[in-house]
Coordinates of C-alpha atoms and ligand atoms in Angstrom, one line a residue:
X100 CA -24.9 6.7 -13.9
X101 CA -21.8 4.4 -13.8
X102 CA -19.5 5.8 -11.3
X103 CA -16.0 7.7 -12.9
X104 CA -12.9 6.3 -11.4
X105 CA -9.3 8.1 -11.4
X106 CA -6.8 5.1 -11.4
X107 CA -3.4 6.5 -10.5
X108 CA -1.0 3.8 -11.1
X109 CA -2.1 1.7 -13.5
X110 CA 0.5 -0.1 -15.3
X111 CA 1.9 -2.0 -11.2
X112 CA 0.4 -4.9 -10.1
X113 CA -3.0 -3.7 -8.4
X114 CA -3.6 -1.0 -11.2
X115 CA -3.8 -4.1 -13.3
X116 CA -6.0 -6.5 -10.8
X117 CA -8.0 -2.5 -10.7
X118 CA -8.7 -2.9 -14.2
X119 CA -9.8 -6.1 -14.4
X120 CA -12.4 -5.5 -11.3
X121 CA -13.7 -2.3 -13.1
X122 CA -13.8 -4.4 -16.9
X123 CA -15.9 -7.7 -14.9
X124 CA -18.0 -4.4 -13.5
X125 CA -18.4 -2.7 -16.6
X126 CA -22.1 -1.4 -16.2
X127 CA -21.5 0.1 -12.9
X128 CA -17.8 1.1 -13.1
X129 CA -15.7 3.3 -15.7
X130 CA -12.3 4.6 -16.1
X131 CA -12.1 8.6 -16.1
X132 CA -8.3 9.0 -16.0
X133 CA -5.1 6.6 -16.5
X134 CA -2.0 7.5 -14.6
X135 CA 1.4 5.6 -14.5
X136 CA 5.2 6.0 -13.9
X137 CA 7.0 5.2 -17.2
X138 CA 5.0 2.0 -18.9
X139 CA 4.1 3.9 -22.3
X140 CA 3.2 0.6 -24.1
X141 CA 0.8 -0.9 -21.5
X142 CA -0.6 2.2 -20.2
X143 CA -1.4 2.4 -24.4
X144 CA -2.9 -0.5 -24.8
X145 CA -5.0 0.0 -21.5
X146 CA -6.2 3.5 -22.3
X147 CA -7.1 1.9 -25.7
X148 CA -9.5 -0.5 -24.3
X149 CA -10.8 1.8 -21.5
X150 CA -11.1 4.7 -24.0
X151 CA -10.4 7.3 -20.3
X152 CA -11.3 11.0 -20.8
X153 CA -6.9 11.5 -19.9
X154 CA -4.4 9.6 -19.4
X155 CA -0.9 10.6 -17.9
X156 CA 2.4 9.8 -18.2
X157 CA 4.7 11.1 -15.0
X158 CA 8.3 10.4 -16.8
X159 CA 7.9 13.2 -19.4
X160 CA 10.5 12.3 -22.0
X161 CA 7.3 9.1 -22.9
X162 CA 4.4 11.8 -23.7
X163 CA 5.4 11.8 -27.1
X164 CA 5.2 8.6 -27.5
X165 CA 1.5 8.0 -25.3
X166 CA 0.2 11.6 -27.5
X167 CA 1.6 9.9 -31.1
X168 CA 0.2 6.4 -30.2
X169 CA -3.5 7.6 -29.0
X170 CA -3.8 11.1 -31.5
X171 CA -6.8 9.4 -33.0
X172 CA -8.5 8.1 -29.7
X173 CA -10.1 11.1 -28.4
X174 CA -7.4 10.3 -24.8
X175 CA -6.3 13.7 -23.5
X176 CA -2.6 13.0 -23.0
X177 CA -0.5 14.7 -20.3
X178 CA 2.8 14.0 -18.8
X179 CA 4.5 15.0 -15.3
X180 CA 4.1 15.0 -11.6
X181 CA 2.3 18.5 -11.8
X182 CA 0.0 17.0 -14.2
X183 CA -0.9 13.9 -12.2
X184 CA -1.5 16.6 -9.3
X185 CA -3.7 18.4 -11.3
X186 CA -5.7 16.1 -13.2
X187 CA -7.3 14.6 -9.8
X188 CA -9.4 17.7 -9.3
X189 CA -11.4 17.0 -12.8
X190 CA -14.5 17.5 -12.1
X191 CA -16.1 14.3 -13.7
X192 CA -14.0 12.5 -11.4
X193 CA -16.2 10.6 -9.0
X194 CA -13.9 8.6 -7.1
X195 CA -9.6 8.3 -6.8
X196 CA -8.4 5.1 -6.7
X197 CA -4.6 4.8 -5.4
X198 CA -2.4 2.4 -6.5
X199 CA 0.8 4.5 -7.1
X200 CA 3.9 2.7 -5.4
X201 CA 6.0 4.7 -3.0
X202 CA 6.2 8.3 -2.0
X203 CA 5.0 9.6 -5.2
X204 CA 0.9 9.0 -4.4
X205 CA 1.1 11.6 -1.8
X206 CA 0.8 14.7 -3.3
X207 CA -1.5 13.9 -5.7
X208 CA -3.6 11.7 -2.7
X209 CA -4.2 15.2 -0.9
X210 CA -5.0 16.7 -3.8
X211 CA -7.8 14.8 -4.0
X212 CA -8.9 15.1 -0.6
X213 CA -8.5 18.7 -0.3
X214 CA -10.7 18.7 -3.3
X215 CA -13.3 16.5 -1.5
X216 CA -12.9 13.3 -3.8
X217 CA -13.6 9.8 -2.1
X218 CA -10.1 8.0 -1.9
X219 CA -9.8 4.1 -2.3
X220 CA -6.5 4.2 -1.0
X221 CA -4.1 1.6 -2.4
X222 CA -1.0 3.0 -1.5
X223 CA -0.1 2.3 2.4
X224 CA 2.7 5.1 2.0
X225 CA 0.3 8.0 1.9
X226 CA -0.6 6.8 5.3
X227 CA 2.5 5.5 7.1
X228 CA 4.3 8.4 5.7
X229 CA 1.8 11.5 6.5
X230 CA -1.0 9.6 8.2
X231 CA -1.8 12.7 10.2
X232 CA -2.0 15.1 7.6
X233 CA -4.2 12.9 5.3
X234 CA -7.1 12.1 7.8
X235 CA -6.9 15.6 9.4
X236 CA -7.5 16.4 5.7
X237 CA -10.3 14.0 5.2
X238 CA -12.2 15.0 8.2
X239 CA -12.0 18.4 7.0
X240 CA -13.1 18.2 3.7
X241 CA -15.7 15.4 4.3
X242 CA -13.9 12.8 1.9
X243 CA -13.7 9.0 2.8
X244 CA -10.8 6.8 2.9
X245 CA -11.8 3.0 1.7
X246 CA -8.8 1.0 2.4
X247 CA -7.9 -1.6 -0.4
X248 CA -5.3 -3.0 1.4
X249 CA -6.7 -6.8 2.6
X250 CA -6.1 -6.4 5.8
X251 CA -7.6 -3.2 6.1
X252 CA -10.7 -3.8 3.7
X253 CA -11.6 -6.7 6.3
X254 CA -11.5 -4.8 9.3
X255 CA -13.2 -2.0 7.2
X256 CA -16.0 -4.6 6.4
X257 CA -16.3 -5.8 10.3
X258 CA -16.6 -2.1 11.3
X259 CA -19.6 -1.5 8.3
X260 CA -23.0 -1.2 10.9
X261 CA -20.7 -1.0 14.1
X262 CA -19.9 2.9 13.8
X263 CA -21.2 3.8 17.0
X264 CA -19.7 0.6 19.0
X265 CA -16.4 0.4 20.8
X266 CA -13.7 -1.3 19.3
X267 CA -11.4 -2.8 22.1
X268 CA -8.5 -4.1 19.5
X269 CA -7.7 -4.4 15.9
X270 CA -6.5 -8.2 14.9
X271 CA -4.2 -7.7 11.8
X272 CA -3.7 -11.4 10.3
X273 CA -0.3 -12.1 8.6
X274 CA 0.8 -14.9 6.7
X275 CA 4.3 -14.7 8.0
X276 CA 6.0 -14.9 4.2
X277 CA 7.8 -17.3 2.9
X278 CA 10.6 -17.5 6.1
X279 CA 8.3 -18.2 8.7
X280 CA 9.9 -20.6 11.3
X281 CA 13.6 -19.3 10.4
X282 CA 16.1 -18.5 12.6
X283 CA 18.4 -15.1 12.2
X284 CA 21.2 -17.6 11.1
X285 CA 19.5 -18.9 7.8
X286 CA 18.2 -15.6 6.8
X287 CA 21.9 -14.2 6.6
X288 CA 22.2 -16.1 3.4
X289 CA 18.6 -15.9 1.6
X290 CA 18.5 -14.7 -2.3
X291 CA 15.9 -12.6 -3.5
X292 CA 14.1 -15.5 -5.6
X293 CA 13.8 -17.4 -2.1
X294 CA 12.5 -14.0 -1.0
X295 CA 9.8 -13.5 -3.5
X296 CA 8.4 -16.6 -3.3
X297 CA 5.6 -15.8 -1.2
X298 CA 3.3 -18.7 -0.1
X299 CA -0.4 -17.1 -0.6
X300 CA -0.3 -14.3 -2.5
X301 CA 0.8 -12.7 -6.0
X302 CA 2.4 -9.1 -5.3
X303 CA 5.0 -6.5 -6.6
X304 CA 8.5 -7.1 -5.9
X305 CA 8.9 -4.3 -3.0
X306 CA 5.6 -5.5 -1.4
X307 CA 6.6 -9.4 -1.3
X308 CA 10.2 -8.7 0.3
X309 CA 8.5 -6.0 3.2
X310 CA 6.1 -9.4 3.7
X311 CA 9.1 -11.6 4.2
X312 CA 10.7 -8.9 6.5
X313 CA 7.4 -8.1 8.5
X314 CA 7.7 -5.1 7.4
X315 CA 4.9 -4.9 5.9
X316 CA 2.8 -5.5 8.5
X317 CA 4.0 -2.8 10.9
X318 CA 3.6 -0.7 7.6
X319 CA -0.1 -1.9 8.1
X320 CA -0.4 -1.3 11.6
X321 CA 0.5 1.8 11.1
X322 CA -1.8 2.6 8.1
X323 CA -4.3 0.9 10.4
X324 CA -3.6 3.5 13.6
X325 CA -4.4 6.1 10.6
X326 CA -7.8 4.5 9.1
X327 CA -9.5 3.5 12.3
X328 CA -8.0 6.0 14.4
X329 CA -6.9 3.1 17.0
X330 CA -4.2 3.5 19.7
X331 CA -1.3 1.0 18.9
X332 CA -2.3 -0.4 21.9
X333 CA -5.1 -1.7 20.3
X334 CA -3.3 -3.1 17.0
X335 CA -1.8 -6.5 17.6
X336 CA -0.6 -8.9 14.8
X337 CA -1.3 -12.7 14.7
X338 CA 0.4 -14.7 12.2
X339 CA -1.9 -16.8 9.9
X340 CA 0.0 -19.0 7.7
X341 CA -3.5 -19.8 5.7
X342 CA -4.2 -16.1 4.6
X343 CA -8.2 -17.2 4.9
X344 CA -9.3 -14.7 7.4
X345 CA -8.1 -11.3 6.2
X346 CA -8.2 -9.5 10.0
X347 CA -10.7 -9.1 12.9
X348 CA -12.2 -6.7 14.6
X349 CA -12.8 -7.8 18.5
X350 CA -15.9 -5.1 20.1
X351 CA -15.7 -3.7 23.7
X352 CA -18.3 -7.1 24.5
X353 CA -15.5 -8.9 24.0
X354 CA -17.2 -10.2 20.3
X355 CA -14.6 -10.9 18.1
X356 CA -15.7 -10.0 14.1
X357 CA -13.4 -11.8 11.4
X358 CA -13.5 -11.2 7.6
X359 CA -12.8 -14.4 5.8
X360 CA -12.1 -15.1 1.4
X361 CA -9.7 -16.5 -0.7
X362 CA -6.2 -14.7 -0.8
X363 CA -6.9 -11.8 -3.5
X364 CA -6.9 -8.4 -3.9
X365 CA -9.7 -7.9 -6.5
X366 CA -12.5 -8.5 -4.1
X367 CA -10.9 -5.4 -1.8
X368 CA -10.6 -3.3 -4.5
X369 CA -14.4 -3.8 -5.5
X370 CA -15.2 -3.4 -2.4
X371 CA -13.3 0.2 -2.3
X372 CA -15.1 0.6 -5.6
X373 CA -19.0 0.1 -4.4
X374 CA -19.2 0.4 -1.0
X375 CA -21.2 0.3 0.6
X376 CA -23.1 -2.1 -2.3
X377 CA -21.7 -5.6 -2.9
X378 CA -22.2 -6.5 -5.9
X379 CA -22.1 -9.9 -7.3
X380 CA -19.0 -11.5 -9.2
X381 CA -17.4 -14.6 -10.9
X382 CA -14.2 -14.5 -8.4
X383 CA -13.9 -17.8 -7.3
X384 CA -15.6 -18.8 -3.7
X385 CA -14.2 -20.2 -0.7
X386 CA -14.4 -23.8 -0.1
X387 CA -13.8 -24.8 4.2
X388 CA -13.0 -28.1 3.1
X389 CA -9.6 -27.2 1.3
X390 CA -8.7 -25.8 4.2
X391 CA -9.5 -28.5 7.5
X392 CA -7.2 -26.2 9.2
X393 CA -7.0 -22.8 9.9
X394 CA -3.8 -22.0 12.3
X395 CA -2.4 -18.9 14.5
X396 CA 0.3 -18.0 16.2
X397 CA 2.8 -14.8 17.8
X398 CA 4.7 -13.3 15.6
X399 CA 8.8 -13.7 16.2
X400 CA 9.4 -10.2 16.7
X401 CA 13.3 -11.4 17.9
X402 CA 14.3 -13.0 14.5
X403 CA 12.1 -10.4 12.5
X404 CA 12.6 -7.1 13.7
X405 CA 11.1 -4.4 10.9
X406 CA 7.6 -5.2 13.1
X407 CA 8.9 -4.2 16.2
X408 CA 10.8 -1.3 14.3
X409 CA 7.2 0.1 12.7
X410 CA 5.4 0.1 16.4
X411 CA 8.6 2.2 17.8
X412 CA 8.8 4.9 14.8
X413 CA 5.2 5.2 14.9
X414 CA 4.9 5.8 18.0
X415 CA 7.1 8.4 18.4
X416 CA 5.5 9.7 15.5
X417 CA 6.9 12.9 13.6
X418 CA 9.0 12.5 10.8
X419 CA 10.3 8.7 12.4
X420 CA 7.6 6.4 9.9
X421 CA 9.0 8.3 7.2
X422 CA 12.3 8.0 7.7
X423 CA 11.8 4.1 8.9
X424 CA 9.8 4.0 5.1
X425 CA 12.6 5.5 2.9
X426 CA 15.2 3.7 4.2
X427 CA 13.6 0.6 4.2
X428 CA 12.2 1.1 0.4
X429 CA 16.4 1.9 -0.3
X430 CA 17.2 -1.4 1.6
X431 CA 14.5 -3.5 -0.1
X432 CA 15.8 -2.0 -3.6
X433 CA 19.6 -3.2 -2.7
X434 CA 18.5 -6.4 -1.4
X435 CA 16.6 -6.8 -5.1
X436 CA 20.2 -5.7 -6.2
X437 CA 22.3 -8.4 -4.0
X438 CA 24.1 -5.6 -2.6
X439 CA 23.3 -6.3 0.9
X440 CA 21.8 -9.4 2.7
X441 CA 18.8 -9.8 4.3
X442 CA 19.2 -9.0 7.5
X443 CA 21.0 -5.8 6.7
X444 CA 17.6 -4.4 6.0
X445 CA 16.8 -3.7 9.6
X446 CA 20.0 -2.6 10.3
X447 CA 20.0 0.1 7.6
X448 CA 16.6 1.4 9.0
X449 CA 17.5 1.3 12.6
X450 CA 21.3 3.4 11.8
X451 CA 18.9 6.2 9.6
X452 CA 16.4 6.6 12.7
X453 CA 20.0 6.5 15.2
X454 CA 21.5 9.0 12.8
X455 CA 18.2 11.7 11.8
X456 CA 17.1 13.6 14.4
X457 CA 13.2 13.6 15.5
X458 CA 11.3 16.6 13.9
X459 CA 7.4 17.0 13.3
X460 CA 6.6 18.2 9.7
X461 CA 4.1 20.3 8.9
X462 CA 3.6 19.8 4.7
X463 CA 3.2 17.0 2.7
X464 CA 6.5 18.8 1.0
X465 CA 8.4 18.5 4.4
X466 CA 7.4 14.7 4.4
X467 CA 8.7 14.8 1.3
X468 CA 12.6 16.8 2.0
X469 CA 13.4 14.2 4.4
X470 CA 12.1 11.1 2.4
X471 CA 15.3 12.7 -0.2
X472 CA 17.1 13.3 2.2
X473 CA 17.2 9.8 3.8
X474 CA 17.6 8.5 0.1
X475 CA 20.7 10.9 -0.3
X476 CA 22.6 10.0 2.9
X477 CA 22.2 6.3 1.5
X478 CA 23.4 6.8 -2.1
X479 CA 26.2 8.4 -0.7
X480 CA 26.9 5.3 1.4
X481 CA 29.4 2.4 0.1
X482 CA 28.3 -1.1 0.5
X483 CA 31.3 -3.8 1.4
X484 CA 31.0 -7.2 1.6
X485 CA 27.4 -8.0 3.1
X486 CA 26.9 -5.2 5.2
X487 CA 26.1 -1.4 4.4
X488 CA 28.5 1.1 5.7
X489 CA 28.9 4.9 5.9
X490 CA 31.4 6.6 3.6
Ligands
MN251 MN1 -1.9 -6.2 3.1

């Protein structure tokens, strides 16, 4: 029986890298369900080779389109955020794999949870956003999360036979993007193409900026806190220019466990996808003699301050990582726009958690009122010269 998998975003960068794990895996993996934002003509062309049971289109003026182009496929077609909801509770579903971008995969995410699906769980939003109401969720109904996220598939991995043994700290490698070494002064005046040039690996747009800012990895800290249920005590970040070992795990012995591979996300997301088999592959292999060195060092929290920022909001805890989240995925999308410079992105976090009081939501639609209402309040800003300002 090959196993059914639900691949909600499919049309972004990992739904793609997704599709070419579960094609190389053919005999032991197939797609069930398709879901993306608005790409109509790829999400075609990939239900057409995958042949899903459904496919779904969220932006709903495309389903014509997606029902017209695959009316002789035998490819359910639906269209909406209800829909993509909906469709996650099919029961030939056998596992959900996230890969939605943003605050949209959480709804659908504890769906599938509170309907007892297995989650590979793509999307670090679902966590940093409503961390505690996903893994109460999951303890409840029995469903595991698999983290696909590198960083958290390798700690994930250096758990796997150590359930019962004490974990004294989590060791979240970063490669420190593409400004590592920069002061605060030269950073004023990066473009975006400087900012998506990222040394190791091949990302989205959003994803590679939050890597330059650090941001990313207090996003993963966070996510981290969530999976492993660690204290942030317990997380600390080293900087890894080399990206070879993904993150460590070090045991109450005082052992320290490190996943190692080549910078890629397909051999996390296979991982998500058979655990707890490995199965064998063509990806390409690690060679130690390409890299004679593998180096470490702090994190500069002073120069980049988003890390520092993520370890605060969590934290406190509440509605703070969501507010911290929305404003930064508004500053990343202005910085993609040249309306602001680099360093304004911290700013515009810190001034929404100075301006929106603490609260403690108790639905995945509360999460979801002040993640607009963050978004709101920054639309309605004006933006002159470099820096961001309230009307
Ligand atoms: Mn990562």
């Amino acid at each position: 029986m090959k196993k059914k998998v639900c691949l909600l975003g499919s049309t972004g960068s990992m739904g793609v890298q997704s599709l070419e794990v579960i094609d190389e895996l053919s005999d032991l993996l197939e797609v069930e369900v398709l879901a993306c934002y608005s790409n109509a003509d790829l999400l075609i062309r990939q239900a057409k080779k995958f042949k899903p049971n459904a496919v779904v289109i969220i932006k709903e003026d495309l389903y014509q389109q997606v029902k017209d182009a695959l009316w002789d496929d035998d490819i359910k077609v639906f269209a909406g955020e209800s829909s993509l909801c909906d469709i996650v509770e099919m029961s030939s579903i056998d596992i959900v794999l996230s890969c939605i971008v943003g605050v949209a995969g959480l709804k659908p995410v504890y769906r599938a949870i509170c309907c007892g699906k297995p989650i590979a769980l793509a999307n670090k939003e679902t966590l940093v956003v409503a961390g505690e109401l996903m893994t109460q969720a999951a303890v409840e109904h029995h469903v595991p999360l698999l983290p696909v996220d590198s960083e958290h598939s390798a700690i994930f991995q250096c758990l796997a036979g150590e359930w019962n043994n004490p974990v004294e700290k989590i060791i979240i490698t970063a490669s420190g993007g593409p400004f590592r070494g920069k002061n605060a002064d030269f950073l004023k005046s990066v473009t975006k193409e400087q900012a998506l040039k990222h040394p190791n690996w091949s990302m989205g747009n959003k994803i590679t900026i939050d890597s330059a800012t650090l941001m990313n990895k207090g996003l993963e800290v966070i996510e981290a806190k969530w999976l492993f249920d660690a204290t942030l005590d317990q997380i600390e970040v080293v900087v890894h220019p080399q990206s070879i070992i993904h993150s460590m795990v070090q045991f109450a012995d005082g052992s320290v466990k490190a996943q190692l591979g080549l910078p890629s996300m397909k051999l996390p997301i296979q991982y998500a996808l058979t655990y707890p088999q490995r199965e064998s592959n063509k990806m390409p292999r690690l060679n130690f003699a390409d890299y004679p060195s593998l180096t470490f060092e702090k994190p500069d929290t002073q120069t980049f301050r988003c890390l520092d920022i993520a370890y605060r909001a969590s934290r406190e805890g509440g509605n703070r990582p969501c507010v911290m989240n929305a404003a930064n995925e508004v500053a990343v999308a202005l910085f993609l726009q040249d309306k602001i410079g680099f360093n304004d992105i911290p700013d515009i976090i810190e001034s929404q958690l100075a301006e929106i009081p603490f609260a403690r939501p108790k639905s995945i639609e509360e999460y979801l009122e002040i993640d607009q209402e963050v978004r709101r309040r920054l639309q309605g800003s004006v933006i002159r010269g470099q820096g961001l300002e309230r009307d």
